[in-house]
Amino acid sequence: MSANTITLNRNSDQLPDDGRPVWLFGYGSLIYKAGFDYLETRTATIQGWKRRFWQGSHDHRGTPERPGRVVTLIGDEQASCTGLAYRVTPDVFEQLDVREKNGYLRLVRPLLLADGEAIDGLVYIATEDNAAYLGPAHEAEIARHVLLSRGPSGPNSEYVLELARALREMGVEDPHVFAIEHHLRLLLDEDHKQSYSSIQSPEVQ
Ligand code: BEZ
């Protein structure tokens, strides 16, 4: 499947014609930066899926030559993923389908709101057959990749640190995200020490 999913998502007939609000599930950048108007937001969980930094980002946190790494959901019957559900009007998807075009399909999936209410919501998922998919790697390796990536939306490291901060603030435990954050902080510290020592003792030109 091509990485550009705008047309596929626009042609799906999931959105009500009469402007009725729908639920949208966010598990990545949508948690820390919605960037659209919404009617309400609630903590929500999607069962049977896990959050993984396995999707390439050519257009936000990397470039086509050096894609960054961002999250997608991977099916796993034993797992669940907690994020934020937003109640939004369908016009929100005009911009969101463009923002999340790099391999993400907009799908309808069952969600559980924090108070136990079961709803159907829309969720963007980048499946393994999309051209921007990078797949699994060791968390330390993902952190090294993130450290070196940057795109039009900023450094890839900001995405990881902001997502980890937002999850912690919500009280969500996500060992995969926190392990990458841990390795990344070590690498950022090393980088900082190296650039500090080169300022202290610059090489004589
Ligand atoms: C999200 O934050 O839920 C999200 C993740 C990937 C693509 C689109 C949205």
Tab-separated table of C-alpha atoms and ligand atoms in Angstrom:
chain	number	residue	atom	x	y	z
A	1	MET	CA	0.000	0.000	0.000
A	2	SER	CA	1.223	3.502	-0.880
A	3	ALA	CA	2.297	5.647	2.067
A	4	ASN	CA	-0.148	8.411	1.090
A	5	THR	CA	-3.543	7.415	2.509
A	6	ILE	CA	-5.495	10.673	2.012
A	7	THR	CA	-7.666	9.351	-0.834
A	8	LEU	CA	-8.286	5.966	0.800
A	9	ASN	CA	-9.410	7.661	4.028
A	10	ARG	CA	-11.562	10.272	2.265
A	11	ASN	CA	-13.306	7.541	0.264
A	12	SER	CA	-14.192	5.501	3.353
A	13	ASP	CA	-17.819	6.086	4.326
A	14	GLN	CA	-17.432	6.122	8.115
A	15	LEU	CA	-18.412	9.742	8.712
A	16	PRO	CA	-22.053	10.786	9.279
A	17	ASP	CA	-23.416	13.085	6.515
A	18	ASP	CA	-25.464	15.123	8.980
A	19	GLY	CA	-22.491	16.508	10.968
A	20	ARG	CA	-23.228	14.326	14.027
A	21	PRO	CA	-20.140	14.128	16.316
A	22	VAL	CA	-18.011	10.979	16.358
A	23	TRP	CA	-15.314	9.679	18.703
A	24	LEU	CA	-11.675	9.744	17.623
A	25	PHE	CA	-9.037	7.735	19.533
A	26	GLY	CA	-5.559	9.276	19.936
A	27	TYR	CA	-2.600	7.234	21.151
A	28	GLY	CA	0.384	9.225	19.823
A	29	SER	CA	0.858	12.888	19.028
A	30	LEU	CA	-2.898	13.404	19.404
A	31	ILE	CA	-2.461	12.851	23.147
A	32	TYR	CA	-0.085	15.760	23.681
A	33	LYS	CA	-1.122	18.006	20.784
A	34	ALA	CA	-4.665	17.757	19.462
A	35	GLY	CA	-4.518	20.804	17.199
A	36	PHE	CA	-8.292	20.728	16.464
A	37	ASP	CA	-11.496	21.720	18.248
A	38	TYR	CA	-13.340	19.032	20.185
A	39	LEU	CA	-16.522	18.786	22.230
A	40	GLU	CA	-15.066	16.646	25.019
A	41	THR	CA	-12.155	14.346	25.727
A	42	ARG	CA	-11.871	11.266	27.932
A	43	THR	CA	-9.276	8.650	28.746
A	44	ALA	CA	-10.010	5.551	26.667
A	45	THR	CA	-8.575	2.095	25.984
A	46	ILE	CA	-8.448	-0.011	22.858
A	47	GLN	CA	-8.273	-3.759	23.557
A	48	GLY	CA	-6.178	-6.134	21.442
A	49	TRP	CA	-3.646	-3.533	20.301
A	50	LYS	CA	-0.248	-2.293	21.512
A	51	ARG	CA	1.498	1.051	20.846
A	52	ARG	CA	4.818	0.659	19.033
A	53	PHE	CA	7.402	3.027	17.495
A	54	TRP	CA	7.430	0.971	14.326
A	55	GLN	CA	6.126	3.471	11.742
A	56	GLY	CA	8.347	5.727	9.636
A	57	SER	CA	7.680	9.467	9.512
A	58	HIS	CA	8.720	11.123	6.246
A	59	ASP	CA	6.719	14.286	6.710
A	60	HIS	CA	6.674	15.256	10.403
A	61	ARG	CA	9.579	13.853	12.446
A	62	GLY	CA	11.877	12.868	9.596
A	63	THR	CA	12.326	13.240	5.853
A	64	PRO	CA	11.965	10.841	2.910
A	65	GLU	CA	15.771	10.349	2.997
A	66	ARG	CA	15.895	9.883	6.791
A	67	PRO	CA	12.461	8.916	8.107
A	68	GLY	CA	11.884	9.350	11.832
A	69	ARG	CA	10.074	6.837	14.032
A	70	VAL	CA	6.538	7.410	15.316
A	71	VAL	CA	3.864	5.198	16.829
A	72	THR	CA	1.332	2.907	15.275
A	73	LEU	CA	-0.884	0.189	16.782
A	74	ILE	CA	0.051	-3.465	16.373
A	75	GLY	CA	-2.549	-6.187	16.879
A	76	ASP	CA	-1.918	-8.319	19.984
A	77	GLU	CA	-4.811	-10.160	21.627
A	78	GLN	CA	-3.162	-9.991	25.062
A	79	ALA	CA	-2.480	-6.251	24.935
A	80	SER	CA	-4.388	-3.024	25.364
A	81	CYS	CA	-3.448	0.581	24.699
A	82	THR	CA	-4.657	3.586	26.672
A	83	GLY	CA	-4.962	7.006	25.092
A	84	LEU	CA	-7.461	9.830	24.732
A	85	ALA	CA	-10.829	9.772	22.994
A	86	TYR	CA	-12.045	13.064	21.527
A	87	ARG	CA	-15.646	13.762	20.529
A	88	VAL	CA	-15.354	15.749	17.311
A	89	THR	CA	-17.475	16.942	14.401
A	90	PRO	CA	-16.737	15.212	11.070
A	91	ASP	CA	-15.168	18.342	9.509
A	92	VAL	CA	-12.121	17.782	11.771
A	93	PHE	CA	-11.069	14.931	9.466
A	94	GLU	CA	-10.520	17.303	6.541
A	95	GLN	CA	-7.247	18.428	8.162
A	96	LEU	CA	-6.513	15.274	10.139
A	97	ASP	CA	-6.553	13.033	7.063
A	98	VAL	CA	-3.846	15.300	5.614
A	99	ARG	CA	-1.816	15.496	8.856
A	100	GLU	CA	-1.876	11.693	9.292
A	101	LYS	CA	-1.474	10.743	5.626
A	102	ASN	CA	1.816	8.867	5.881
A	103	GLY	CA	0.537	5.282	5.838
A	104	TYR	CA	-2.285	5.608	8.381
A	105	LEU	CA	-5.711	4.157	7.586
A	106	ARG	CA	-8.695	5.637	9.421
A	107	LEU	CA	-10.582	2.647	10.841
A	108	VAL	CA	-13.588	2.131	13.129
A	109	ARG	CA	-12.730	0.147	16.257
A	110	PRO	CA	-14.423	-0.554	19.618
A	111	LEU	CA	-13.131	1.553	22.541
A	112	LEU	CA	-13.712	1.533	26.273
A	113	LEU	CA	-14.049	4.912	27.984
A	114	ALA	CA	-12.572	5.314	31.482
A	115	ASP	CA	-16.031	5.059	33.109
A	116	GLY	CA	-16.608	1.658	31.427
A	117	GLU	CA	-18.839	2.917	28.591
A	118	ALA	CA	-18.241	0.993	25.341
A	119	ILE	CA	-18.255	3.060	22.155
A	120	ASP	CA	-17.066	2.814	18.557
A	121	GLY	CA	-14.362	5.288	17.591
A	122	LEU	CA	-12.197	6.211	14.638
A	123	VAL	CA	-8.505	5.485	14.933
A	124	TYR	CA	-5.565	5.957	12.565
A	125	ILE	CA	-3.542	2.748	12.231
A	126	ALA	CA	-0.493	2.227	10.011
A	127	THR	CA	-0.597	-1.446	9.049
A	128	GLU	CA	2.495	-3.492	8.221
A	129	ASP	CA	1.808	-3.366	4.457
A	130	ASN	CA	2.245	0.422	4.130
A	131	ALA	CA	5.325	1.732	2.346
A	132	ALA	CA	6.486	3.825	5.341
A	133	TYR	CA	6.394	0.916	7.842
A	134	LEU	CA	9.772	0.295	9.533
A	135	GLY	CA	8.899	-2.580	11.874
A	136	PRO	CA	10.427	-3.775	15.140
A	137	ALA	CA	13.871	-2.933	16.489
A	138	HIS	CA	15.451	-3.036	19.943
A	139	GLU	CA	14.311	-0.085	22.083
A	140	ALA	CA	17.907	1.192	22.450
A	141	GLU	CA	18.226	1.098	18.656
A	142	ILE	CA	14.938	2.976	18.240
A	143	ALA	CA	16.237	5.646	20.651
A	144	ARG	CA	19.442	6.040	18.576
A	145	HIS	CA	17.341	6.372	15.415
A	146	VAL	CA	15.101	8.972	17.115
A	147	LEU	CA	18.115	10.970	18.321
A	148	LEU	CA	19.315	11.400	14.733
A	149	SER	CA	15.950	12.231	13.124
A	150	ARG	CA	14.248	15.546	12.597
A	151	GLY	CA	11.565	16.770	10.203
A	152	PRO	CA	9.263	19.711	9.438
A	153	SER	CA	7.416	19.278	12.782
A	154	GLY	CA	10.680	19.289	14.778
A	155	PRO	CA	13.088	16.799	16.315
A	156	ASN	CA	11.948	13.194	16.626
A	157	SER	CA	13.199	13.265	20.250
A	158	GLU	CA	10.551	15.894	21.112
A	159	TYR	CA	7.805	13.480	19.951
A	160	VAL	CA	9.116	10.699	22.242
A	161	LEU	CA	9.644	12.965	25.260
A	162	GLU	CA	6.271	14.703	24.896
A	163	LEU	CA	4.402	11.424	24.477
A	164	ALA	CA	6.140	9.903	27.528
A	165	ARG	CA	5.416	13.037	29.590
A	166	ALA	CA	1.729	13.063	28.588
A	167	LEU	CA	1.298	9.330	29.355
A	168	ARG	CA	2.934	9.751	32.754
A	169	GLU	CA	0.682	12.711	33.499
A	170	MET	CA	-2.349	10.531	32.657
A	171	GLY	CA	-1.033	7.736	34.918
A	172	VAL	CA	-0.604	5.376	31.955
A	173	GLU	CA	2.148	2.746	32.201
A	174	ASP	CA	3.683	1.981	28.790
A	175	PRO	CA	6.952	0.013	29.138
A	176	HIS	CA	7.825	0.308	25.406
A	177	VAL	CA	7.505	4.107	25.332
A	178	PHE	CA	9.248	4.540	28.684
A	179	ALA	CA	12.152	2.266	27.671
A	180	ILE	CA	12.764	4.318	24.513
A	181	GLU	CA	12.504	7.525	26.553
A	182	HIS	CA	15.070	6.130	29.028
A	183	HIS	CA	17.596	5.219	26.307
A	184	LEU	CA	17.005	8.536	24.574
A	185	ARG	CA	17.666	10.548	27.755
A	186	LEU	CA	20.983	8.695	28.206
A	187	LEU	CA	21.963	9.534	24.616
A	188	LEU	CA	20.892	13.176	24.988
A	189	ASP	CA	22.963	13.437	28.203
A	190	GLU	CA	26.006	11.975	26.407
A	191	ASP	CA	25.521	14.414	23.527
A	192	HIS	CA	25.202	17.309	25.944
A	193	LYS	CA	28.386	16.307	27.831
A	194	GLN	CA	30.306	15.953	24.566
A	195	SER	CA	29.269	19.345	23.233
A	196	TYR	CA	29.980	20.934	26.651
A	197	SER	CA	33.497	19.471	26.761
A	198	SER	CA	34.200	20.646	23.206
A	199	ILE	CA	33.245	24.195	24.277
A	200	GLN	CA	35.509	23.926	27.347
A	201	SER	CA	38.526	22.692	25.376
A	202	PRO	CA	38.107	23.716	21.738
A	203	GLU	CA	40.616	22.244	19.345
A	204	VAL	CA	43.320	24.718	18.372
A	205	GLN	CA	42.731	25.656	14.749
B	1	BEZ	C1	-2.522	9.439	17.375
B	1	BEZ	O1	-1.987	10.269	18.036
B	1	BEZ	O2	-3.392	8.762	17.814
B	1	BEZ	C2	-2.136	9.178	16.012
B	1	BEZ	C3	-1.136	8.312	15.805
B	1	BEZ	C4	-0.786	8.044	14.534
B	1	BEZ	C5	-1.451	8.652	13.478
B	1	BEZ	C6	-2.461	9.499	13.729
B	1	BEZ	C7	-2.811	9.777	15.006
